[in-house]
mmCIF file of C-alpha atoms and ligand atoms in Angstrom:
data_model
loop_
_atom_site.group_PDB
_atom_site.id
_atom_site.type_symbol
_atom_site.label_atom_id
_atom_site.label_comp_id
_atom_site.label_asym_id
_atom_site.label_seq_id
_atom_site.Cartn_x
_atom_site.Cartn_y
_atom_site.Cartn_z
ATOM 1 C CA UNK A 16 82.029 82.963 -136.045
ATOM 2 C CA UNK A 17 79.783 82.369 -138.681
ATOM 3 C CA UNK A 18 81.545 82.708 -142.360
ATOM 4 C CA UNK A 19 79.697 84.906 -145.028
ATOM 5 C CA UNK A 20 78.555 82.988 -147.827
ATOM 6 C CA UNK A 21 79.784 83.828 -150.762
ATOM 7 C CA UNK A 22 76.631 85.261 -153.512
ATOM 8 C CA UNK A 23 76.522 86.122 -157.123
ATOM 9 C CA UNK A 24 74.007 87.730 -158.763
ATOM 10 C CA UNK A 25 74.479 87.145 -162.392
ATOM 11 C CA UNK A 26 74.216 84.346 -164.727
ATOM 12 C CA UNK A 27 77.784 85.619 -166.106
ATOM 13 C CA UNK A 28 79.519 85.387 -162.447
ATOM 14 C CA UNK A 29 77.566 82.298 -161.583
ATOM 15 C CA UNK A 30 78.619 80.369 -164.521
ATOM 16 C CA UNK A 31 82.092 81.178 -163.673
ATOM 17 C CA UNK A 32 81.883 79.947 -160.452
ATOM 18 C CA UNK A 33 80.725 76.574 -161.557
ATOM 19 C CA UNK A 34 83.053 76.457 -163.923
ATOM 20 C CA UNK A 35 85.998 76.472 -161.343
ATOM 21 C CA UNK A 36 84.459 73.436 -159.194
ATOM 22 C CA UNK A 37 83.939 71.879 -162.406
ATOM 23 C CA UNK A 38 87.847 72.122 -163.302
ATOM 24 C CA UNK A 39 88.711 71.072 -160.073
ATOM 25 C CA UNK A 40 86.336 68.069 -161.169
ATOM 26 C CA UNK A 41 83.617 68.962 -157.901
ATOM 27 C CA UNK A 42 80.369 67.580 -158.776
ATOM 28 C CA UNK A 43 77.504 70.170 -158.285
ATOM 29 C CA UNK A 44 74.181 69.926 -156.523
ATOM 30 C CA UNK A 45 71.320 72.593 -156.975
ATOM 31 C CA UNK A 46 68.604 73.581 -154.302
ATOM 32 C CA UNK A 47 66.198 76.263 -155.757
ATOM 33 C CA UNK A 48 64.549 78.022 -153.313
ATOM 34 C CA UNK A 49 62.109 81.712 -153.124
ATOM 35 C CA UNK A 50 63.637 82.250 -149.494
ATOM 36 C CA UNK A 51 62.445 82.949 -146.480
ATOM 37 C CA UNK A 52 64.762 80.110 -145.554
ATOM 38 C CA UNK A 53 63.596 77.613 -142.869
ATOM 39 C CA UNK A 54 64.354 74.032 -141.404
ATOM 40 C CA UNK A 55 62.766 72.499 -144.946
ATOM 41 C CA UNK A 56 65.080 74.177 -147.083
ATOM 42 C CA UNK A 57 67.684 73.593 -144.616
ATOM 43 C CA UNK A 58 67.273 69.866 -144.715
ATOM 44 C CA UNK A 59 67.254 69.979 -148.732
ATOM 45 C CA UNK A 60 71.096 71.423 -148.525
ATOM 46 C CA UNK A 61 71.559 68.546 -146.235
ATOM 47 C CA UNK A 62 70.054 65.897 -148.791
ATOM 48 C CA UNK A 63 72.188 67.953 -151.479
ATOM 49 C CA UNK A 64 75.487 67.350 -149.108
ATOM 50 C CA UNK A 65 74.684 64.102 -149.489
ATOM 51 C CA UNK A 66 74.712 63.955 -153.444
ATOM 52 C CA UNK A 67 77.438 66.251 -154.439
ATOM 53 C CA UNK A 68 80.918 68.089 -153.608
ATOM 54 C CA UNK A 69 79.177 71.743 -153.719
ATOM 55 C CA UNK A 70 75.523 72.983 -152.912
ATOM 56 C CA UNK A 71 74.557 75.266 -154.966
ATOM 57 C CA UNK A 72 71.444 77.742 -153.320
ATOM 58 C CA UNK A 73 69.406 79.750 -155.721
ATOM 59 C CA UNK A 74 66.910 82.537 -153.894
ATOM 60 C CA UNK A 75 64.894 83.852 -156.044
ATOM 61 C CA UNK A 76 60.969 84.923 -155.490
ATOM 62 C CA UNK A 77 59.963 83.837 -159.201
ATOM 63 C CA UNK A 78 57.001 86.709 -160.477
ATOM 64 C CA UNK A 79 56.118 84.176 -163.318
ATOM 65 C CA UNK A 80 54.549 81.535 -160.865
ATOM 66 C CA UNK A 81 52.196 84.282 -158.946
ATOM 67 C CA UNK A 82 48.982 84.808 -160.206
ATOM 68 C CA UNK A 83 47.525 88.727 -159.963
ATOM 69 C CA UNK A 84 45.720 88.176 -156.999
ATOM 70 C CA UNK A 85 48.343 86.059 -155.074
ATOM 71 C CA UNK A 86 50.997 87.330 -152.388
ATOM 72 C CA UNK A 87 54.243 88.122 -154.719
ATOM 73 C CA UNK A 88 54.611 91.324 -153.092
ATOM 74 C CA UNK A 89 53.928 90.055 -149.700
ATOM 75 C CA UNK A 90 56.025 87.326 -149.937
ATOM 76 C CA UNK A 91 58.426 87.133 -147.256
ATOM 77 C CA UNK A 92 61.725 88.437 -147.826
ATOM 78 C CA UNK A 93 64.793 88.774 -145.987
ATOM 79 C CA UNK A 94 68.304 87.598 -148.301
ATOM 80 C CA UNK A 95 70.712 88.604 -145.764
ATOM 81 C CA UNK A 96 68.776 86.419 -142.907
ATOM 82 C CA UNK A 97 68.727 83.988 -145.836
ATOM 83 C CA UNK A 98 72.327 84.137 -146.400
ATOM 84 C CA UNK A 99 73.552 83.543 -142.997
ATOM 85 C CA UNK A 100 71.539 80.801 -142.124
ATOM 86 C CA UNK A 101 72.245 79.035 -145.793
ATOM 87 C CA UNK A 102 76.444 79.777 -144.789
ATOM 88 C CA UNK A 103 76.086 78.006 -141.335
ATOM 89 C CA UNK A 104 74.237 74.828 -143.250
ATOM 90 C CA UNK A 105 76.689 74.560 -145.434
ATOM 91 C CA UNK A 106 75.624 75.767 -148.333
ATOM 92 C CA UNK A 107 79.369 77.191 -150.487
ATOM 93 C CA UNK A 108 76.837 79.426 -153.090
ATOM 94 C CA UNK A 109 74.026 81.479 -152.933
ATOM 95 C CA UNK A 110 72.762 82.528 -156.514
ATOM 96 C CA UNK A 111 69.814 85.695 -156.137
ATOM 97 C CA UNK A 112 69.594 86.734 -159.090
ATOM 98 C CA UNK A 113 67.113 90.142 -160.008
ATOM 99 C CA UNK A 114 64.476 89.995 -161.790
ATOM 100 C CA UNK A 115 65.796 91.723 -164.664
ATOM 101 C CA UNK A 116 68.522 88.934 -165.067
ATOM 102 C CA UNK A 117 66.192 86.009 -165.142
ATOM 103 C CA UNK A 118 63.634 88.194 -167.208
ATOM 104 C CA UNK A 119 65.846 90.499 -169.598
ATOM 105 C CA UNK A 120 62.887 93.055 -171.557
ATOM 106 C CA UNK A 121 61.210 91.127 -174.237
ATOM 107 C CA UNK A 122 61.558 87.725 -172.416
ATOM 108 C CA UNK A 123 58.674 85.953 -173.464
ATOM 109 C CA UNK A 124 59.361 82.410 -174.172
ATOM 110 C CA UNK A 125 57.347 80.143 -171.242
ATOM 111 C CA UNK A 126 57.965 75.906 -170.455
ATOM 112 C CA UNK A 127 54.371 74.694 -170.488
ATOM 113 C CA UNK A 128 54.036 70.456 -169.378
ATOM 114 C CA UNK A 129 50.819 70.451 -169.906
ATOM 115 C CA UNK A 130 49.115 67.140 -168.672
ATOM 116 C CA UNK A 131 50.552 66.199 -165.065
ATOM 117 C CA UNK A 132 49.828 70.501 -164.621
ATOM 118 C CA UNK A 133 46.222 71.228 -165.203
ATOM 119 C CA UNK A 134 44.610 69.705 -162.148
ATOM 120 C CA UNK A 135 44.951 69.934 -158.429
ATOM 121 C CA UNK A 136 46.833 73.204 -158.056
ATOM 122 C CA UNK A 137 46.940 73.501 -161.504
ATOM 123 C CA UNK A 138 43.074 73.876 -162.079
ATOM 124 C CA UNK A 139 42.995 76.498 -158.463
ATOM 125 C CA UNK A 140 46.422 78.303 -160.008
ATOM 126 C CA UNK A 141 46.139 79.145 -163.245
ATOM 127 C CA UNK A 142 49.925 79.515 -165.280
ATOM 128 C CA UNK A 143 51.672 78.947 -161.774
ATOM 129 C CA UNK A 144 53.095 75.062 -163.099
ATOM 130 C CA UNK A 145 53.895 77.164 -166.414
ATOM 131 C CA UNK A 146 55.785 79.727 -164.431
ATOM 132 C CA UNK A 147 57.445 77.199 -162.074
ATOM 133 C CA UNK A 148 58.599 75.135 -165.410
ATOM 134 C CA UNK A 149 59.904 78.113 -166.965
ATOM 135 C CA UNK A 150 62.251 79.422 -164.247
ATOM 136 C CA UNK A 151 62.774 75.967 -162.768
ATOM 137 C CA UNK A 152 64.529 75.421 -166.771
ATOM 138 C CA UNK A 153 66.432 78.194 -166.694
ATOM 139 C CA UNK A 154 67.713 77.642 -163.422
ATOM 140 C CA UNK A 155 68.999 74.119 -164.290
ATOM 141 C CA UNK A 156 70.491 75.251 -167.458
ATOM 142 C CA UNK A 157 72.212 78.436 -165.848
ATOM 143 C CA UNK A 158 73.290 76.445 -163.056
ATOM 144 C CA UNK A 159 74.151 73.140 -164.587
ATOM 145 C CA UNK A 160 74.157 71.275 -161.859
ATOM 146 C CA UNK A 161 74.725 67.600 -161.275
ATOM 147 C CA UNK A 162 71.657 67.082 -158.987
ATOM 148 C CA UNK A 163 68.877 69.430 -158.120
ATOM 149 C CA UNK A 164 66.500 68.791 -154.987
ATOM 150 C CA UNK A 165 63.154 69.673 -154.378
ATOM 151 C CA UNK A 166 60.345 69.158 -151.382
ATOM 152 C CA UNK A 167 58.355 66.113 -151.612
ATOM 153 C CA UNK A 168 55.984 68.700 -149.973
ATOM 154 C CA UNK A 169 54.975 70.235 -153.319
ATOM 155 C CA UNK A 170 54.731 66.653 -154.479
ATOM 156 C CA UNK A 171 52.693 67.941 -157.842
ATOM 157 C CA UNK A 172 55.734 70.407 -158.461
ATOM 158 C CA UNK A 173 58.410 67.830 -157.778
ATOM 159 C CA UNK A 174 56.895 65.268 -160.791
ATOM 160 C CA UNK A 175 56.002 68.537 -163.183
ATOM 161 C CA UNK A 176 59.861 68.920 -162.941
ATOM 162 C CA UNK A 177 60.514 65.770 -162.830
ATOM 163 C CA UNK A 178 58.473 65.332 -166.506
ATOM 164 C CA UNK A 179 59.960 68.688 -167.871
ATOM 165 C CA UNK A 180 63.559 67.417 -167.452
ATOM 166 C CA UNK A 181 63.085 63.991 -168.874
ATOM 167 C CA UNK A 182 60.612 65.694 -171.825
ATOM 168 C CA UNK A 183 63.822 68.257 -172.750
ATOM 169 C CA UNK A 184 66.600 66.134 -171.878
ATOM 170 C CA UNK A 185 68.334 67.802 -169.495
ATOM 171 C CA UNK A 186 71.173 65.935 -167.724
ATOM 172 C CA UNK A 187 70.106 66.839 -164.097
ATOM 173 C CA UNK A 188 69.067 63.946 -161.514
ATOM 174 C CA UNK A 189 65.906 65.188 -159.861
ATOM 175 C CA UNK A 190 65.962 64.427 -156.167
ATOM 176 C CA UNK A 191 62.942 64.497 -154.183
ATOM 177 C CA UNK A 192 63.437 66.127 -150.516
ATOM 178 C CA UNK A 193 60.957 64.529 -147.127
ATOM 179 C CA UNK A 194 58.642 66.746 -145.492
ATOM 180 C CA UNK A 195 60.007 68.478 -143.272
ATOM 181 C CA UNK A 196 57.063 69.195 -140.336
ATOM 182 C CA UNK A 197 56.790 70.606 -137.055
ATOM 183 C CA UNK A 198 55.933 69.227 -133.925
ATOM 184 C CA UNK A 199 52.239 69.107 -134.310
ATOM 185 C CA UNK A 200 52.311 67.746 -137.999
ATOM 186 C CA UNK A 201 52.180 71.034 -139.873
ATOM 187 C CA UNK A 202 54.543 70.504 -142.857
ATOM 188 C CA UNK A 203 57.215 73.579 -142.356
ATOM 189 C CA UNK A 204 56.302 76.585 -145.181
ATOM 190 C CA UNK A 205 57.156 80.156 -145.806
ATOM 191 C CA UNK A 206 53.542 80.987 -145.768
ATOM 192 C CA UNK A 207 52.783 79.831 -142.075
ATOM 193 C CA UNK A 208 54.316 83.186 -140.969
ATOM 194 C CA UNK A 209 50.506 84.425 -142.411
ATOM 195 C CA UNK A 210 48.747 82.421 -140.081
ATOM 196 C CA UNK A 211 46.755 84.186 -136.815
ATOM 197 C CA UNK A 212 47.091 82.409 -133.580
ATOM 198 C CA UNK A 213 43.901 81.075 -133.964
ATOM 199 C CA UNK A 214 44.679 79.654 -137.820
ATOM 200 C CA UNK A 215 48.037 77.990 -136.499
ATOM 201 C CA UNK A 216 45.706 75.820 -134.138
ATOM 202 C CA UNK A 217 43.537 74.505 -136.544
ATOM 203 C CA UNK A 218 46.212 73.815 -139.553
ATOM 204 C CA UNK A 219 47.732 70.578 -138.167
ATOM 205 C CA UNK A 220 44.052 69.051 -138.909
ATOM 206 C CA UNK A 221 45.446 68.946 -142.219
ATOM 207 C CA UNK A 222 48.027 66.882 -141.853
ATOM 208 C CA UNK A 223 45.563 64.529 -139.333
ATOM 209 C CA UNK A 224 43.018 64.128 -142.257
ATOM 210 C CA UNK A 225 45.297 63.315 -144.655
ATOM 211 C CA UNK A 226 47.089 60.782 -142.517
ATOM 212 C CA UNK A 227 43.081 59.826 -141.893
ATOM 213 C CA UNK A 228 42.189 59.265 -145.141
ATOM 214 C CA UNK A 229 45.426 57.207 -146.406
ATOM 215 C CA UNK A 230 44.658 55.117 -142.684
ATOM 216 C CA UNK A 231 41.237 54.315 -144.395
ATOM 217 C CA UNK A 232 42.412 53.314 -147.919
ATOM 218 C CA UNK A 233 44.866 50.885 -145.992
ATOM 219 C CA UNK A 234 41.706 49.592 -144.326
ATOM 220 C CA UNK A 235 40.084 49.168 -147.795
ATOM 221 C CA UNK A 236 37.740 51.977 -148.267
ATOM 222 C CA UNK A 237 37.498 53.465 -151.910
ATOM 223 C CA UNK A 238 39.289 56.303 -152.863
ATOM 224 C CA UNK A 239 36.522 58.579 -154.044
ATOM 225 C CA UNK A 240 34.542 58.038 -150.289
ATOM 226 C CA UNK A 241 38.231 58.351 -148.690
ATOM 227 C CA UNK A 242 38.822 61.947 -150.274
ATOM 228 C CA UNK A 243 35.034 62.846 -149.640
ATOM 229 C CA UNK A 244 35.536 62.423 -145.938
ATOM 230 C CA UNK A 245 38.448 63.687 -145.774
ATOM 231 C CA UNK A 246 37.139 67.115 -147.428
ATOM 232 C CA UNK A 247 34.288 67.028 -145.101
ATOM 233 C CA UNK A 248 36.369 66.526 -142.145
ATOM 234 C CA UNK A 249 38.717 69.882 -143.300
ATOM 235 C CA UNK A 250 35.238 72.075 -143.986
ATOM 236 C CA UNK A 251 33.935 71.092 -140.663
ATOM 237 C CA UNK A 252 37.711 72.310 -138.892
ATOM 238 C CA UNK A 253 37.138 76.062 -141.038
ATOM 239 C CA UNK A 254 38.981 75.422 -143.983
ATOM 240 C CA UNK A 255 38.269 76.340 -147.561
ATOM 241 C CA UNK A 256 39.142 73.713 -149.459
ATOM 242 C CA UNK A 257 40.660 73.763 -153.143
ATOM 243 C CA UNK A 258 40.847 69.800 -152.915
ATOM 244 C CA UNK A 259 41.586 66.730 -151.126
ATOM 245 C CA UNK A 260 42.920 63.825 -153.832
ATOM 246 C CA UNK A 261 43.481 60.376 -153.598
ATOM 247 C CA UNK A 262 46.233 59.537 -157.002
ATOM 248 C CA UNK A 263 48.668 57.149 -158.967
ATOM 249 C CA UNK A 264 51.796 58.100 -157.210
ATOM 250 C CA UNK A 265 53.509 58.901 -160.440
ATOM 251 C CA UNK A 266 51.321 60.117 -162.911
ATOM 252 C CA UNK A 267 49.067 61.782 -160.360
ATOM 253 C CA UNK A 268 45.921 59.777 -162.350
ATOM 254 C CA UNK A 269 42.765 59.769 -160.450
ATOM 255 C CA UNK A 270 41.922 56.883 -158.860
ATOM 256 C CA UNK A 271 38.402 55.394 -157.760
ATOM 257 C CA UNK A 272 37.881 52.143 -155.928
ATOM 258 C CA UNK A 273 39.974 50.964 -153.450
ATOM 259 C CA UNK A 274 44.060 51.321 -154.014
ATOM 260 C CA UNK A 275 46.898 49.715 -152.921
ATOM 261 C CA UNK A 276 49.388 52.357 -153.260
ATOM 262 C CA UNK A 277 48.539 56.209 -153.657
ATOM 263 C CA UNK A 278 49.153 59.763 -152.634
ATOM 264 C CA UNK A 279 46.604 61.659 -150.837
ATOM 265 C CA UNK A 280 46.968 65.726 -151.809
ATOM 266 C CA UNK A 281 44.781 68.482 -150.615
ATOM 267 C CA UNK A 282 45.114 72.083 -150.757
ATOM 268 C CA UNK A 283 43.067 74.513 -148.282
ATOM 269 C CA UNK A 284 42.737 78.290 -147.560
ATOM 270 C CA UNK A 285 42.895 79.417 -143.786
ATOM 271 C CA UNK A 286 42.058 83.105 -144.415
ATOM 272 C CA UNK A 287 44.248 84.323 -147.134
ATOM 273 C CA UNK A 288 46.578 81.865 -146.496
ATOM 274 C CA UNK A 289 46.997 79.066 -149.083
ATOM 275 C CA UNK A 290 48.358 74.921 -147.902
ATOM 276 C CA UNK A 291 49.049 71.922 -149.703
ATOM 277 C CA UNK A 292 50.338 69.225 -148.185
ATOM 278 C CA UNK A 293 50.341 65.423 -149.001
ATOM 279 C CA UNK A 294 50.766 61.650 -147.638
ATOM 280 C CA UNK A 295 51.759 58.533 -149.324
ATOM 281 C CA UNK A 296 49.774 55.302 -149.340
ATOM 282 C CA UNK A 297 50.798 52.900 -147.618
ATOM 283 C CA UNK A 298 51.754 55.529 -144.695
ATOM 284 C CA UNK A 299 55.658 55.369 -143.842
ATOM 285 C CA UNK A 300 55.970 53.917 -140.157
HETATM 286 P P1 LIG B 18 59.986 77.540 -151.709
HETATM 287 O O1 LIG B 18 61.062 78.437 -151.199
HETATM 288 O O2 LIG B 18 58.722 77.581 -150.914
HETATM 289 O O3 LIG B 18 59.786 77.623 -153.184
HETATM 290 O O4 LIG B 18 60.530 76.069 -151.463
HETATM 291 C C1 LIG B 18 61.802 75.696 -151.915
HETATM 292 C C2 LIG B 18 61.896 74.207 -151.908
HETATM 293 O O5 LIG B 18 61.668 73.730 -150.586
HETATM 294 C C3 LIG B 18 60.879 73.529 -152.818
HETATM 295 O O6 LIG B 18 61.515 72.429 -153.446
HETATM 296 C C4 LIG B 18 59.838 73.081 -151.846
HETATM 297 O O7 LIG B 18 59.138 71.938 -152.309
HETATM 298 C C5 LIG B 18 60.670 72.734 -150.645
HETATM 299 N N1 LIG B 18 59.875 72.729 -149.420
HETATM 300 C C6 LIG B 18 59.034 73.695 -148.987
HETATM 301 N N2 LIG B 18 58.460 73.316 -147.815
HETATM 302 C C7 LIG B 18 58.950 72.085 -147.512
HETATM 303 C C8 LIG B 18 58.755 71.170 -146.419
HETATM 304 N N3 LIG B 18 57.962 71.425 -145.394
HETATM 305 N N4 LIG B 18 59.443 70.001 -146.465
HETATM 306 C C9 LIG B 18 60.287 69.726 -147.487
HETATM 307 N N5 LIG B 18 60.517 70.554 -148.530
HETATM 308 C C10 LIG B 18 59.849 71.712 -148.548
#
């Protein structure tokens, strides 16, 4: 039978929560989520298993990090789904907090990294790094955790987080979590469910150009022809591209001639459906 997990909803009953494991010395480990949970999230609470005594699951569809024209209302939502699947996983906590806890009236202070934010999805979503700083800090200081994990998939999110934590000193270790894809090389994501019949065929070519263009930096071709082709190759399959990216692993610097080491990012539209996805360079066997 599968066990209910067990869910708090305030930063008052959360806090006491942690509080006990903490007494009964358990170290913690965070994975914030917006939901919709699938086999990615899934294999972050595995990764967190791996770091800490208790897994900690925050749900929480975060307005700040929409802009006006995206899909917050349309986001997929389904918490008690959510809350099974996260029990059988292994998850001990599920923290879904409203939107009037994390935003109380008058809340108007924001977490702004500026630099590694306003390029790439930065420059194509205005205030959504600000917005995914600002509740990304307040999760880690409600939940105090130990560890927090997030998806190598939103590679640009994991270092913004990454840089925000070391910037304000907060005693978290960032873990990132691997892609997790599907057959077919489609990374996993709560926005697929948007995708026609006809979209879901094409969107594995974005995975295959990526893994294309890092093939071709390995073989020594410069980064700004690499990307070029690669964009090409993704407006010739139907996609509207936002960009395709060839930079320094860490500080996400542009890079020109040809690399040793890199990360290739792009992010396209299929309809009104928005991807990123990314591969390193070298490619991983
Ligand atoms: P979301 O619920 O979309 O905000 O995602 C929650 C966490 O799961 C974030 O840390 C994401 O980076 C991560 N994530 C989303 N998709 C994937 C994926 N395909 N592989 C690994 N992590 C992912």
């Amino acid at each position: 039978m599968t066990r209910a997990i067990d869910l708090v909803r305030t930063v008052r009953d959360l806090r006491i929560r942690v509080a006990a494991w903490r007494k009964a010395s358990e170290t913690v480990a965070l994975v914030p989520t917006m939901g919709a949970i699938h086999a990615d999230h899934l294999s972050l609470v595995s990764v967190a298993q791996t770091q800490a005594d208790r897994v900690l699951t925050s749900l929480f569809v975060n307005p700040l990090q929409f802009g006006p024209r995206e899909d917050f209302h349309a986001y997929p939502r389904n918490e008690s789904r959510d809350a099974t699947v996260l029990a059988a996983a292994g998850s001990d906590l599920l923290y879904a907090p409203e939107a009037s806890e994390m935003y109380p009236p008058h809340f108007s202070t924001r977490v702004s990294v500026g630099d590694l934010t306003e390029d790439l999805c930065g420059a194509a979503r205005p205030n959504h790094f600000d917005g995914v700083a600002t509740v990304v800090t307040k999760l880690l200081l409600q939940c105090a955790p130990d560890t927090a994990i997030f998806g190598e998939k939103d590679y640009q999110q994991l270092l913004v987080i990454k840089r925000l934590v070391r910037d304000l000193n907060i005693q978290v270790a960032i873990i990132g979590g691997p892609i997790v894809r599907e057959d077919d090389g489609l990374a996993l994501s709560s926005r697929n469910a948007y995708l026609s019949r006809a979209q879901r065929a094409v969107a594995p070519t974005l995975y295959q150009t990526l893994r294309q263009v890092a093939l071709e930096l390995e073989q020594g071709c410069g980064a700004d022809a690499a990307a070029e082709a690669g964009r090409f190759k993704l407006e010739a399959a139907g996609f509207r591209v936002d960009y395709v990216a060839v930079r320094e692993p860490d500080t996400l610097k542009p890079l020109h001639g040809p690399v040793q080491v890199a990360r290739v990012l792009a992010a396209v539209h299929l309809g009104k459906t928005r991807l990123v996805d990314n591969v390193p360079v070298p490619l991983q066997a």
